[in-house]
Amino acid sequence: MSTRTAPAPVPRESARRGARRTKGIAGNTLWFWLFVGPFVVGLLIFSYLPIIWSLILSFFEAYNTVTPSKFVGFGNYVDMLTDHNFLSSLGTFTLFAIFIVPLTFVLSLALALLVNQVKIARAFFRSVFFLPTACSYVVASLIWRLSIFNGVRFGLMNTILGWFGIDGIAWLSTVDPPWYWIPIVTVRLWLQLGFYMILFIAGLQRISPSLYEAAYVDGAKPGWQTFRYITLPQLRATSVAVLILNLIAAYQAFDEFYNLIGNVNFARPPLVYLYGISLGSIQDLGHGSAGALILAVIIMLVTLLQNKIFGFGKAGD
Amino acid sequence: MTAIDRTTGAPQPIGYSRSTLGRVALVLRWIALFIAVILFLLPFYLVLRNALSTESDITSPSWTLFPKHLQWGNIKELFNDTQVPMARALYNSAVVGVLGTAGQLLLASMAGYGLARIPYRHADKVFYAIVATLMIPGAVTFIPSFIVVSSLGWVSTLRGLIIPTLFSGFAAFLFRQYFLNFPRELEEAARVDGAGHFGTFWRIVVPNSLPFFAALAAITFIGNWNSFLWPLVIGQDSSSWTIQVAMSTFVTAQTINIHELFMAVAVSILPLVLIFAFLQRYLIQGVTQSGIKD
């Protein structure tokens, strides 16, 4: 290695001819940027620039335009935080999270335990539960909307109800009682349980068998006791990952709400609402940007808070 | 593996004893497993059933498990339907899936390799700038990204669908971690033979990392193929719809017959089932390595 200070970047042509001969720090700097540069440039244009632009726009009035016109200070933020629709979309999300996060956690762990203990055809069972993760939310929503939870007589659920002499239900449009939660929650469960199951199986397989042997020697009863005092604590890191990933994904729920019930005011998560105001009939990009940034800050805070509570990485990985 | 050495007499992870109670529990667990299998496969079966039925059979109130009249002609009907740009949508999805995946892996692997292996004074600063983008929740950025892409005039173009998705900080992060653990001896050997950074990367590192590439490629392709929000935002014109946007639009606009729609769903699932059949091992590796589907 030579110890010369790096000169200005070499022009391209000479770099190509002298590629083999460029040695030392200057050469490394050039090569570093040849490898990392294209990616960084793209990241600047498509990650940093949008965020900065959005931040600027959020302080302006911007209808149907991406160039700010009238400065309104924190007006857009105040509007969004007092906007009944935006607040109710956060409420919808909260309810959604209350349903989906615990259910996903318990059911994906149950599937992992079930699959992990079978001795025959384990790969088959794992594949079956993992297969839906390849489906898109659009596809699953269409199956749910047009086949399983169709509000008319030929829908599968209504057919089953009919066998018991119960009248069919308009699953996606009944607000009282709010039946629409059943299709909305089950569609996501079907799509994502296999993914979290895989994470749990990986976690289960990292637990050392000697722990169970030690527990057995100490007289712990196999079953609930070993599960409660060994399996669960050992799965701590995986559990935290599952909870956080699941919550962040739920915050960004869009596809199934949009495709199952559309942009309706009784069940509209934040992204569907923001999509409606910023890219609908009036492109209100000022308010849309403010709302997106508020949402981003909420998600980051929740993630950090969860990290603080559960302490990422403290548990043995 | 949690297989327990039977000779030590240690219990199974979820212990089951030889008692009657243990046997009952075991039977119950198998029943639970089979019910779960049926529930998980049912939606796939419904797609197949409806895709091969006539419209009147699907909407008939007397529900049957099997299609009453097998309609293989539905597939032809779907592609001949002039109201539905099905072939175009499939083409768009294929281009987005293939180019988007190849581009993302190429950019991220080179960036990851540079960060992991090429000494540079400010490499850590560059790395932090990349990791910082992971803090921003992906879907929230659709409005800001739309602003940039529409100023570039890329709305309703394949460029607009693909290029903004190529720069995944997460993929670069994973590649960097991977290359940090790549055995140096192989690279040293290439060095001695006079290969530069470029030659080493292309001729030694990439060929020896194919399983890792395959794992990320499978996950990325599925993600691109299934992506909905961004294509919906960009696809303001039907010529740039992907298959997901097309299907979503047909159902809301009611411009398609229900049996055609289910055939479209079946066609859209097919490539992914194939990926699953051949690359499942890599997929599961990718999921456990990354713990995230992006």
Coordinates of C-alpha atoms in Angstrom, one line a residue:
Chain A
M1 CA 0.0 0.0 0.0
S2 CA 1.4 3.4 -0.9
T3 CA 0.8 6.3 1.5
R4 CA 0.1 9.0 -1.0
T5 CA -3.0 11.1 -0.3
A6 CA -5.8 10.4 -2.7
P7 CA -5.7 12.6 -5.8
A8 CA -8.8 13.8 -7.6
P9 CA -10.8 10.9 -9.1
V10 CA -9.3 9.6 -12.3
P11 CA -11.2 10.2 -15.5
R12 CA -13.1 7.2 -16.8
E13 CA -11.0 6.3 -19.9
S14 CA -7.7 6.2 -18.1
A15 CA -9.3 4.3 -15.3
R16 CA -10.3 1.5 -17.7
R17 CA -6.9 1.3 -19.3
G18 CA -5.0 1.4 -16.0
A19 CA -7.4 -0.7 -14.1
R20 CA -5.0 -3.5 -13.5
R21 CA -2.2 -1.0 -12.5
T22 CA -4.2 1.2 -10.2
K23 CA -3.0 0.2 -6.8
G24 CA -3.0 1.7 -3.4
I25 CA -5.5 4.0 -1.7
A26 CA -6.4 6.0 -4.7
G27 CA -7.2 2.9 -6.7
N28 CA -9.3 1.5 -3.8
T29 CA -11.3 4.7 -3.5
L30 CA -12.0 4.6 -7.2
W31 CA -13.0 0.9 -7.1
F32 CA -15.1 1.5 -4.0
W33 CA -17.2 4.1 -5.8
L34 CA -17.4 1.9 -9.0
F35 CA -19.0 -0.8 -6.8
V36 CA -21.1 1.3 -4.4
G37 CA -21.6 4.4 -6.4
P38 CA -24.5 3.3 -8.7
F39 CA -26.5 2.1 -5.7
V40 CA -25.8 5.2 -3.7
V41 CA -26.8 7.5 -6.5
G42 CA -30.1 5.6 -6.9
L43 CA -30.7 5.7 -3.2
L44 CA -30.2 9.4 -3.2
I45 CA -32.7 10.0 -6.0
F46 CA -35.3 7.5 -5.0
S47 CA -35.0 7.4 -1.2
Y48 CA -33.5 10.6 0.1
L49 CA -34.8 13.0 -2.4
P50 CA -38.5 11.9 -2.1
I51 CA -38.4 12.2 1.7
I52 CA -36.8 15.7 1.6
W53 CA -39.2 16.8 -1.2
S54 CA -42.1 15.4 0.8
L55 CA -41.0 17.2 3.9
I56 CA -40.8 20.5 2.0
L57 CA -44.2 19.9 0.3
S58 CA -45.8 19.2 3.7
F59 CA -45.4 22.9 4.6
F60 CA -47.0 24.1 1.5
E61 CA -50.3 24.0 -0.3
A62 CA -49.9 21.7 -3.2
Y63 CA -53.0 20.6 -5.2
N64 CA -52.4 18.6 -8.4
T65 CA -48.8 19.8 -8.5
V66 CA -45.4 18.7 -7.1
T67 CA -44.1 22.2 -7.0
P68 CA -45.0 24.0 -3.9
S69 CA -47.1 27.1 -4.3
K70 CA -48.2 28.7 -1.0
F71 CA -46.4 28.3 2.3
V72 CA -48.7 27.3 5.1
G73 CA -46.3 26.4 7.9
F74 CA -47.6 23.6 10.1
G75 CA -51.1 24.1 8.7
N76 CA -51.1 20.7 6.9
Y77 CA -50.0 18.9 10.1
V78 CA -52.6 20.6 12.2
D79 CA -55.3 19.8 9.6
M80 CA -54.3 16.2 9.5
L81 CA -54.1 15.8 13.3
T82 CA -57.5 17.3 13.6
D83 CA -58.9 15.6 10.6
H84 CA -61.7 13.3 11.8
N85 CA -61.1 10.9 8.9
F86 CA -57.4 10.6 9.4
L87 CA -57.8 10.0 13.2
S88 CA -60.5 7.4 12.5
S89 CA -58.1 5.7 10.1
L90 CA -55.6 5.4 12.9
G91 CA -58.4 4.0 15.0
T92 CA -59.2 1.4 12.3
F93 CA -55.5 0.5 12.3
T94 CA -55.4 0.1 16.1
L95 CA -58.4 -2.2 16.0
F96 CA -56.8 -4.1 13.2
A97 CA -53.6 -4.5 15.1
I98 CA -55.4 -5.7 18.2
F99 CA -56.9 -8.5 16.1
I100 CA -54.1 -9.4 13.9
V101 CA -50.9 -9.2 16.0
P102 CA -51.9 -11.6 18.9
L103 CA -53.7 -14.0 16.5
T104 CA -50.7 -14.2 14.1
F105 CA -48.3 -14.7 17.0
V106 CA -50.3 -17.5 18.7
L107 CA -51.3 -19.3 15.5
S108 CA -47.9 -19.2 13.8
L109 CA -46.2 -20.4 16.9
A110 CA -48.9 -23.2 17.2
L111 CA -48.2 -24.2 13.6
A112 CA -44.5 -24.2 14.1
L113 CA -44.8 -26.5 17.2
L114 CA -47.2 -28.8 15.3
V115 CA -44.9 -29.0 12.2
N116 CA -41.8 -29.3 14.3
Q117 CA -43.0 -32.4 16.2
V118 CA -44.2 -34.5 13.3
K119 CA -41.8 -37.1 12.2
I120 CA -43.3 -38.1 8.9
A121 CA -43.8 -35.7 5.9
R122 CA -42.6 -32.7 7.9
A123 CA -41.5 -31.0 4.7
F124 CA -44.9 -31.5 3.2
F125 CA -46.7 -29.8 6.1
R126 CA -44.2 -27.0 6.2
S127 CA -44.7 -26.4 2.4
V128 CA -48.5 -26.4 2.7
F129 CA -48.5 -23.7 5.4
F130 CA -45.8 -21.7 3.6
L131 CA -47.4 -21.9 0.2
P132 CA -49.9 -19.0 0.7
T133 CA -47.1 -16.6 1.3
A134 CA -46.5 -16.8 -2.4
C135 CA -49.9 -15.4 -3.1
S136 CA -50.5 -11.7 -3.5
Y137 CA -52.9 -9.7 -1.4
V138 CA -54.9 -9.0 -4.5
V139 CA -55.3 -12.7 -5.4
A140 CA -56.3 -13.6 -1.8
S141 CA -58.7 -10.7 -1.6
L142 CA -60.4 -11.7 -4.8
I143 CA -60.8 -15.3 -3.5
W144 CA -62.2 -14.0 -0.2
R145 CA -64.5 -11.4 -1.8
L146 CA -65.9 -13.4 -4.7
S147 CA -65.8 -17.0 -3.4
I148 CA -65.6 -17.5 0.4
F149 CA -67.2 -14.4 1.9
N150 CA -69.4 -13.4 -1.1
G151 CA -72.4 -11.7 0.3
V152 CA -74.8 -13.6 -1.9
R153 CA -76.2 -17.1 -1.7
F154 CA -73.4 -18.8 -3.7
G155 CA -70.6 -17.6 -1.4
L156 CA -69.0 -20.5 0.5
M157 CA -69.6 -19.1 4.0
N158 CA -73.3 -18.3 3.3
T159 CA -73.7 -21.8 1.7
I160 CA -72.4 -23.4 4.9
L161 CA -74.7 -21.1 7.0
G162 CA -77.5 -22.2 4.8
W163 CA -77.0 -25.8 5.7
F164 CA -77.8 -24.9 9.2
G165 CA -80.8 -22.8 8.2
I166 CA -79.1 -19.5 8.9
D167 CA -79.7 -16.6 6.5
G168 CA -76.7 -15.4 4.5
I169 CA -74.7 -12.4 5.6
A170 CA -73.4 -9.5 3.5
W171 CA -69.9 -10.0 4.9
L172 CA -68.1 -7.0 3.5
S173 CA -70.8 -4.3 3.9
T174 CA -72.4 -5.1 7.2
V175 CA -71.3 -2.4 9.7
D176 CA -73.5 -3.5 12.6
P177 CA -72.3 -6.0 13.7
P178 CA -69.0 -5.3 12.0
W179 CA -68.7 -8.7 10.1
Y180 CA -66.2 -7.2 7.7
W181 CA -63.4 -7.8 10.2
I182 CA -63.7 -11.5 9.7
P183 CA -62.7 -11.5 6.0
I184 CA -60.2 -8.8 6.6
V185 CA -58.4 -10.5 9.4
T186 CA -58.6 -14.1 8.0
V187 CA -57.2 -13.1 4.6
R188 CA -54.0 -11.7 6.2
L189 CA -53.8 -14.7 8.5
W190 CA -53.9 -17.0 5.6
L191 CA -51.2 -15.0 3.7
Q192 CA -48.7 -14.5 6.5
L193 CA -49.0 -17.3 9.1
G194 CA -46.6 -19.5 7.0
F195 CA -44.0 -16.8 6.9
Y196 CA -43.9 -16.3 10.7
M197 CA -44.2 -20.1 11.2
I198 CA -40.9 -20.4 9.3
L199 CA -39.3 -17.9 11.6
F200 CA -40.5 -19.8 14.7
I201 CA -39.4 -23.1 13.3
A202 CA -35.9 -21.7 12.8
G203 CA -36.0 -20.4 16.4
L204 CA -37.2 -23.8 17.7
Q205 CA -34.4 -25.5 15.9
R206 CA -31.8 -23.3 17.5
I207 CA -32.8 -24.4 21.0
S208 CA -30.2 -26.8 22.4
P209 CA -31.7 -30.3 23.2
S210 CA -29.5 -30.4 26.3
L211 CA -31.8 -27.8 27.9
Y212 CA -34.7 -30.2 27.6
E213 CA -32.6 -33.0 29.0
A214 CA -31.6 -30.9 31.9
A215 CA -35.2 -29.9 32.6
Y216 CA -36.2 -33.6 32.4
V217 CA -33.5 -34.5 35.0
D218 CA -34.7 -31.6 37.2
G219 CA -38.2 -33.2 37.1
A220 CA -40.0 -30.7 34.8
K221 CA -43.0 -32.3 33.2
P222 CA -42.8 -32.6 29.4
G223 CA -45.5 -30.5 27.8
W224 CA -46.7 -27.3 29.3
Q225 CA -43.9 -26.9 31.9
T226 CA -41.0 -27.3 29.5
F227 CA -42.9 -25.1 27.0
R228 CA -43.4 -22.4 29.6
Y229 CA -40.0 -22.4 31.2
I230 CA -37.7 -23.4 28.3
T231 CA -39.3 -23.1 24.8
L232 CA -40.9 -19.7 25.3
P233 CA -37.9 -17.9 27.0
Q234 CA -35.6 -19.4 24.4
L235 CA -37.8 -18.0 21.6
R236 CA -37.6 -14.5 23.0
A237 CA -35.5 -13.0 20.2
T238 CA -37.7 -14.6 17.5
S239 CA -40.9 -13.5 19.3
V240 CA -39.7 -9.9 19.4
A241 CA -38.9 -10.0 15.7
V242 CA -42.3 -11.6 14.9
L243 CA -44.2 -8.9 16.9
I244 CA -42.3 -6.0 15.4
L245 CA -42.4 -7.2 11.8
N246 CA -46.1 -8.0 12.2
L247 CA -47.0 -4.6 13.6
I248 CA -45.0 -2.7 11.0
A249 CA -46.7 -4.7 8.3
A250 CA -50.1 -4.1 9.8
Y251 CA -49.5 -0.3 9.9
Q252 CA -49.0 -0.4 6.2
A253 CA -52.1 -2.4 5.4
F254 CA -53.5 -1.3 2.1
D255 CA -54.0 -4.1 -0.4
E256 CA -56.6 -6.2 1.4
F257 CA -58.7 -3.2 2.6
Y258 CA -58.6 -1.6 -0.9
N259 CA -59.5 -4.8 -2.7
L260 CA -62.1 -6.2 -0.2
I261 CA -64.1 -3.1 0.8
G262 CA -62.6 -0.2 -1.1
N263 CA -62.2 3.3 0.2
V264 CA -65.1 3.4 2.7
N265 CA -65.2 5.5 5.8
F266 CA -66.2 2.7 8.2
A267 CA -62.9 0.7 7.8
R268 CA -60.2 2.7 6.2
P269 CA -56.6 2.2 7.4
P270 CA -54.2 5.2 7.2
L271 CA -52.6 4.3 3.8
V272 CA -56.0 3.9 2.1
Y273 CA -57.0 7.3 3.3
L274 CA -53.7 8.9 2.3
Y275 CA -53.9 7.3 -1.1
G276 CA -57.4 8.7 -1.5
I277 CA -56.5 12.3 -0.7
S278 CA -53.1 12.5 -2.4
L279 CA -53.8 10.4 -5.6
G280 CA -57.6 10.4 -5.9
S281 CA -59.7 13.0 -7.6
I282 CA -58.0 16.0 -5.9
Q283 CA -54.3 15.4 -5.7
D284 CA -53.7 17.1 -2.4
L285 CA -50.0 16.3 -2.0
G286 CA -49.4 18.8 0.8
H287 CA -51.8 17.1 3.2
G288 CA -50.8 13.7 1.8
S289 CA -47.1 14.3 2.5
A290 CA -47.9 15.6 6.0
G291 CA -50.0 12.5 6.7
A292 CA -47.3 10.2 5.4
L293 CA -44.7 11.8 7.5
I294 CA -46.9 11.7 10.6
L295 CA -47.5 8.0 10.0
A296 CA -43.7 7.3 9.4
V297 CA -42.9 9.0 12.7
I298 CA -45.5 7.0 14.6
I299 CA -44.2 3.7 13.1
M300 CA -40.6 4.6 14.0
L301 CA -41.6 5.6 17.5
V302 CA -43.5 2.3 18.0
T303 CA -40.6 0.3 16.7
L304 CA -38.1 2.1 19.0
L305 CA -40.5 1.7 22.0
Q306 CA -40.8 -2.0 21.3
N307 CA -37.1 -2.3 21.1
K308 CA -36.8 -0.5 24.4
I309 CA -39.4 -2.7 26.1
F310 CA -38.2 -6.1 24.8
G311 CA -34.6 -5.2 24.4
F312 CA -33.6 -6.4 21.0
G313 CA -30.7 -8.8 21.0
K314 CA -30.6 -9.0 24.8
A315 CA -32.0 -12.5 24.7
G316 CA -29.7 -15.2 23.5
D317 CA -30.0 -15.4 19.7
Chain B
M1 CA -32.9 -30.2 14.6
T2 CA -34.7 -31.0 17.7
A3 CA -34.5 -34.7 17.3
I4 CA -33.8 -36.0 20.7
D5 CA -31.3 -38.8 21.3
R6 CA -33.7 -41.6 22.3
T7 CA -30.9 -43.4 24.3
T8 CA -30.7 -40.6 26.9
G9 CA -34.4 -41.0 27.5
A10 CA -34.9 -37.3 27.2
P11 CA -38.4 -36.2 26.2
Q12 CA -39.5 -34.7 22.9
P13 CA -39.5 -30.9 22.7
I14 CA -43.2 -31.0 23.1
G15 CA -43.1 -34.0 25.4
Y16 CA -45.7 -36.7 24.9
S17 CA -45.8 -39.5 27.4
R18 CA -47.0 -43.0 26.9
S19 CA -50.0 -42.4 29.1
T20 CA -53.6 -42.4 27.8
L21 CA -53.7 -38.6 28.2
G22 CA -50.6 -38.3 26.1
R23 CA -52.1 -40.5 23.4
V24 CA -55.3 -38.4 23.4
A25 CA -53.2 -35.2 23.1
L26 CA -51.3 -36.8 20.2
V27 CA -54.5 -37.7 18.3
L28 CA -55.8 -34.2 18.9
R29 CA -52.6 -32.6 17.5
W30 CA -52.9 -34.7 14.4
I31 CA -56.5 -33.7 13.9
A32 CA -55.5 -30.0 14.4
L33 CA -52.8 -30.4 11.8
F34 CA -55.2 -31.9 9.2
I35 CA -57.8 -29.3 9.8
A36 CA -55.1 -26.7 9.3
V37 CA -54.0 -28.3 6.0
I38 CA -57.5 -28.4 4.6
L39 CA -58.1 -24.7 5.6
F40 CA -54.8 -23.6 4.0
L41 CA -55.3 -25.5 0.8
L42 CA -59.0 -24.6 0.4
P43 CA -58.5 -21.2 -1.2
F44 CA -56.2 -22.7 -3.9
Y45 CA -58.8 -25.3 -4.6
L46 CA -61.5 -22.7 -5.0
V47 CA -59.4 -20.8 -7.6
L48 CA -59.0 -24.0 -9.6
R49 CA -62.7 -24.9 -9.3
N50 CA -64.0 -21.5 -10.3
A51 CA -61.4 -21.1 -13.1
L52 CA -62.7 -24.2 -14.7
S53 CA -66.4 -23.6 -14.2
T54 CA -69.1 -21.8 -16.2
E55 CA -70.3 -18.5 -14.9
S56 CA -73.7 -19.9 -14.1
D57 CA -72.2 -22.9 -12.2
I58 CA -70.2 -20.5 -10.0
T59 CA -73.2 -18.3 -9.2
S60 CA -75.6 -21.2 -8.8
P61 CA -76.9 -21.3 -5.2
S62 CA -76.5 -25.1 -5.1
W63 CA -72.9 -25.3 -4.2
T64 CA -70.9 -28.2 -5.5
L65 CA -67.4 -29.3 -4.7
F66 CA -66.4 -30.1 -8.3
P67 CA -67.1 -28.0 -11.4
K68 CA -70.3 -29.3 -13.0
H69 CA -68.9 -28.8 -16.5
L70 CA -65.2 -28.6 -16.9
Q71 CA -64.5 -25.4 -19.0
W72 CA -60.9 -25.5 -20.3
G73 CA -62.1 -22.9 -22.8
N74 CA -62.1 -20.3 -20.1
I75 CA -58.4 -19.7 -20.6
K76 CA -58.9 -18.9 -24.3
E77 CA -61.9 -16.8 -23.5
L78 CA -59.8 -14.7 -21.0
F79 CA -57.1 -14.0 -23.5
N80 CA -59.6 -13.2 -26.3
D81 CA -61.6 -10.8 -24.2
T82 CA -60.9 -7.4 -25.8
Q83 CA -62.0 -5.5 -22.7
V84 CA -59.2 -7.1 -20.7
P85 CA -55.6 -6.3 -21.5
M86 CA -54.6 -9.6 -20.0
A87 CA -51.6 -10.5 -22.2
R88 CA -50.2 -7.0 -21.8
A89 CA -50.6 -7.1 -18.0
L90 CA -48.8 -10.4 -17.9
Y91 CA -46.0 -9.0 -20.1
N92 CA -45.7 -6.0 -17.8
S93 CA -45.6 -8.2 -14.7
A94 CA -42.9 -10.4 -16.2
V95 CA -40.7 -7.5 -17.2
V96 CA -41.1 -5.9 -13.7
G97 CA -40.5 -9.3 -12.1
V98 CA -37.4 -10.2 -14.1
L99 CA -35.7 -6.8 -14.6
G100 CA -36.6 -5.6 -11.2
T101 CA -35.1 -8.6 -9.5
A102 CA -32.0 -8.8 -11.6
G103 CA -31.4 -5.0 -11.3
Q104 CA -31.9 -5.0 -7.5
L105 CA -29.6 -8.0 -7.0
L106 CA -26.9 -6.6 -9.2
L107 CA -26.8 -3.2 -7.6
A108 CA -27.1 -4.5 -4.1
S109 CA -24.5 -7.2 -4.4
M110 CA -22.0 -4.8 -5.9
A111 CA -22.7 -2.3 -3.2
G112 CA -22.5 -4.9 -0.5
Y113 CA -19.2 -6.3 -1.9
G114 CA -17.7 -2.8 -2.0
L115 CA -18.7 -2.1 1.5
A116 CA -17.4 -5.4 2.8
R117 CA -14.2 -5.8 0.9
I118 CA -12.8 -2.6 -0.6
P119 CA -10.9 -0.5 2.0
Y120 CA -12.1 3.1 1.9
R121 CA -11.8 5.8 4.6
H122 CA -15.5 6.8 4.6
A123 CA -17.0 3.3 3.9
D124 CA -18.7 3.3 7.3
K125 CA -20.4 6.7 6.7
V126 CA -21.7 5.4 3.4
F127 CA -22.9 2.3 5.1
Y128 CA -24.8 4.3 7.8
A129 CA -26.4 6.4 5.0
I130 CA -27.7 3.1 3.5
V131 CA -28.9 1.7 6.8
A132 CA -30.7 4.9 7.7
T133 CA -33.1 4.3 4.9
L134 CA -34.2 1.0 6.6
M135 CA -35.8 3.1 9.4
I136 CA -38.3 4.6 6.9
P137 CA -41.3 2.3 6.6
G138 CA -41.5 1.3 2.9
A139 CA -45.2 1.8 2.1
V140 CA -45.3 5.3 3.6
T141 CA -42.9 6.5 0.9
F142 CA -45.4 6.0 -1.9
I143 CA -46.5 9.6 -1.9
P144 CA -42.9 11.1 -1.9
S145 CA -41.8 8.6 -4.5
F146 CA -44.8 9.4 -6.7
I147 CA -43.8 13.1 -6.5
V148 CA -40.3 12.3 -7.8
V149 CA -41.4 9.8 -10.5
S150 CA -44.1 12.1 -11.9
S151 CA -41.6 15.0 -12.1
L152 CA -39.4 12.7 -14.2
G153 CA -42.4 12.0 -16.4
W154 CA -42.3 8.3 -15.6
V155 CA -46.0 7.8 -14.7
S156 CA -47.5 4.9 -16.6
T157 CA -44.2 3.7 -17.9
L158 CA -42.3 0.5 -17.2
R159 CA -39.3 2.7 -16.1
G160 CA -41.5 4.2 -13.4
L161 CA -42.6 0.7 -12.3
I162 CA -39.1 -0.7 -12.1
I163 CA -36.3 1.8 -11.5
P164 CA -37.5 3.3 -8.2
T165 CA -37.7 -0.2 -6.7
L166 CA -34.2 -1.2 -7.6
F167 CA -32.4 0.4 -4.7
S168 CA -33.1 -1.7 -1.7
G169 CA -31.1 -0.7 1.4
F170 CA -32.1 -3.9 3.0
A171 CA -30.7 -6.1 0.1
A172 CA -27.4 -4.1 0.2
F173 CA -27.2 -4.6 4.0
L174 CA -27.8 -8.4 3.6
F175 CA -25.2 -8.7 0.9
R176 CA -22.6 -6.8 3.0
Q177 CA -23.2 -9.1 5.9
Y178 CA -22.9 -12.1 3.6
F179 CA -19.7 -11.0 2.0
L180 CA -18.1 -10.1 5.4
N181 CA -18.4 -13.8 6.2
F182 CA -17.2 -15.0 2.7
P183 CA -14.0 -17.0 3.0
R184 CA -11.1 -14.7 2.1
E185 CA -8.8 -17.5 0.9
L186 CA -10.7 -17.8 -2.4
E187 CA -10.2 -14.1 -3.1
E188 CA -6.6 -14.1 -2.1
A189 CA -6.0 -16.9 -4.6
A190 CA -7.6 -14.8 -7.3
R191 CA -5.5 -11.9 -6.3
V192 CA -2.3 -13.8 -6.6
D193 CA -3.4 -14.8 -10.1
G194 CA -3.6 -11.0 -10.9
A195 CA -7.3 -10.5 -10.9
G196 CA -8.6 -7.0 -9.9
H197 CA -11.6 -6.3 -7.7
F198 CA -13.8 -6.7 -10.7
G199 CA -12.5 -10.0 -11.8
T200 CA -12.4 -11.4 -8.3
F201 CA -16.0 -10.4 -7.8
W202 CA -17.4 -11.8 -11.1
R203 CA -15.3 -14.8 -11.5
I204 CA -14.8 -16.0 -7.9
V205 CA -17.2 -14.4 -5.5
V206 CA -20.5 -14.5 -7.4
P207 CA -20.2 -18.1 -8.7
N208 CA -19.4 -19.2 -5.2
S209 CA -22.4 -17.4 -3.7
L210 CA -25.1 -18.7 -6.0
P211 CA -27.3 -20.2 -3.3
F212 CA -27.5 -16.9 -1.5
F213 CA -28.3 -15.1 -4.8
A214 CA -31.0 -17.7 -5.5
A215 CA -32.6 -17.2 -2.1
L216 CA -32.7 -13.4 -2.4
A217 CA -33.8 -13.7 -6.1
A218 CA -36.8 -15.9 -5.2
I219 CA -38.0 -13.6 -2.5
T220 CA -37.5 -10.5 -4.6
F221 CA -39.2 -11.9 -7.6
I222 CA -42.2 -13.0 -5.6
G223 CA -42.3 -9.6 -4.0
N224 CA -42.1 -7.8 -7.3
W225 CA -44.7 -10.0 -8.9
N226 CA -47.2 -9.5 -6.1
S227 CA -46.5 -5.8 -5.5
F228 CA -49.7 -3.8 -5.7
L229 CA -49.6 -0.3 -4.2
W230 CA -46.7 1.1 -6.3
P231 CA -48.0 -0.3 -9.6
L232 CA -51.4 1.0 -8.7
V233 CA -50.0 4.5 -8.1
I234 CA -47.9 4.4 -11.3
G235 CA -50.3 2.6 -13.6
Q236 CA -52.7 5.4 -14.4
D237 CA -53.0 4.1 -17.9
S238 CA -54.2 0.5 -18.7
S239 CA -51.1 -0.1 -20.9
S240 CA -48.9 0.0 -17.9
W241 CA -51.0 -2.2 -15.6
T242 CA -49.4 -5.2 -14.0
I243 CA -51.4 -8.4 -13.5
Q244 CA -52.2 -7.4 -9.9
V245 CA -53.5 -4.0 -10.9
A246 CA -55.5 -5.5 -13.8
M247 CA -57.2 -8.0 -11.6
S248 CA -58.0 -5.5 -8.9
T249 CA -59.5 -3.1 -11.5
F250 CA -61.6 -5.8 -13.1
V251 CA -63.3 -6.7 -9.8
T252 CA -64.1 -3.1 -8.9
A253 CA -65.2 -2.1 -12.4
Q254 CA -67.2 -5.3 -13.0
T255 CA -66.0 -5.5 -16.5
I256 CA -65.1 -9.1 -16.4
N257 CA -67.0 -12.3 -15.9
I258 CA -66.4 -14.1 -12.7
H259 CA -65.0 -17.3 -14.3
E260 CA -62.6 -15.3 -16.4
L261 CA -61.4 -13.4 -13.3
F262 CA -60.7 -16.7 -11.5
M263 CA -58.9 -17.9 -14.6
A264 CA -56.8 -14.7 -14.4
V265 CA -56.1 -15.5 -10.8
A266 CA -55.0 -19.0 -11.6
V267 CA -52.7 -17.7 -14.4
S268 CA -51.2 -15.2 -12.0
I269 CA -50.4 -17.8 -9.4
L270 CA -48.9 -20.3 -11.8
P271 CA -45.3 -18.8 -12.0
L272 CA -45.1 -18.5 -8.3
V273 CA -46.2 -22.1 -7.8
L274 CA -43.4 -23.1 -10.2
I275 CA -40.9 -21.0 -8.2
F276 CA -42.1 -22.7 -5.1
A277 CA -41.8 -26.2 -6.6
F278 CA -38.2 -25.6 -7.6
L279 CA -36.8 -23.0 -5.2
Q280 CA -38.6 -23.7 -2.0
R281 CA -35.4 -24.7 -0.2
Y282 CA -33.8 -21.3 -1.1
L283 CA -36.9 -19.4 -0.3
I284 CA -37.1 -20.8 3.2
Q285 CA -33.3 -20.1 3.6
G286 CA -33.9 -16.6 2.4
V287 CA -36.8 -16.0 4.8
T288 CA -34.8 -17.3 7.8
Q289 CA -31.7 -15.4 6.8
S290 CA -33.5 -12.1 6.3
G291 CA -36.5 -12.5 8.5
I292 CA -38.4 -10.1 6.3
K293 CA -40.3 -10.2 3.1
D294 CA -39.7 -7.1 1.1

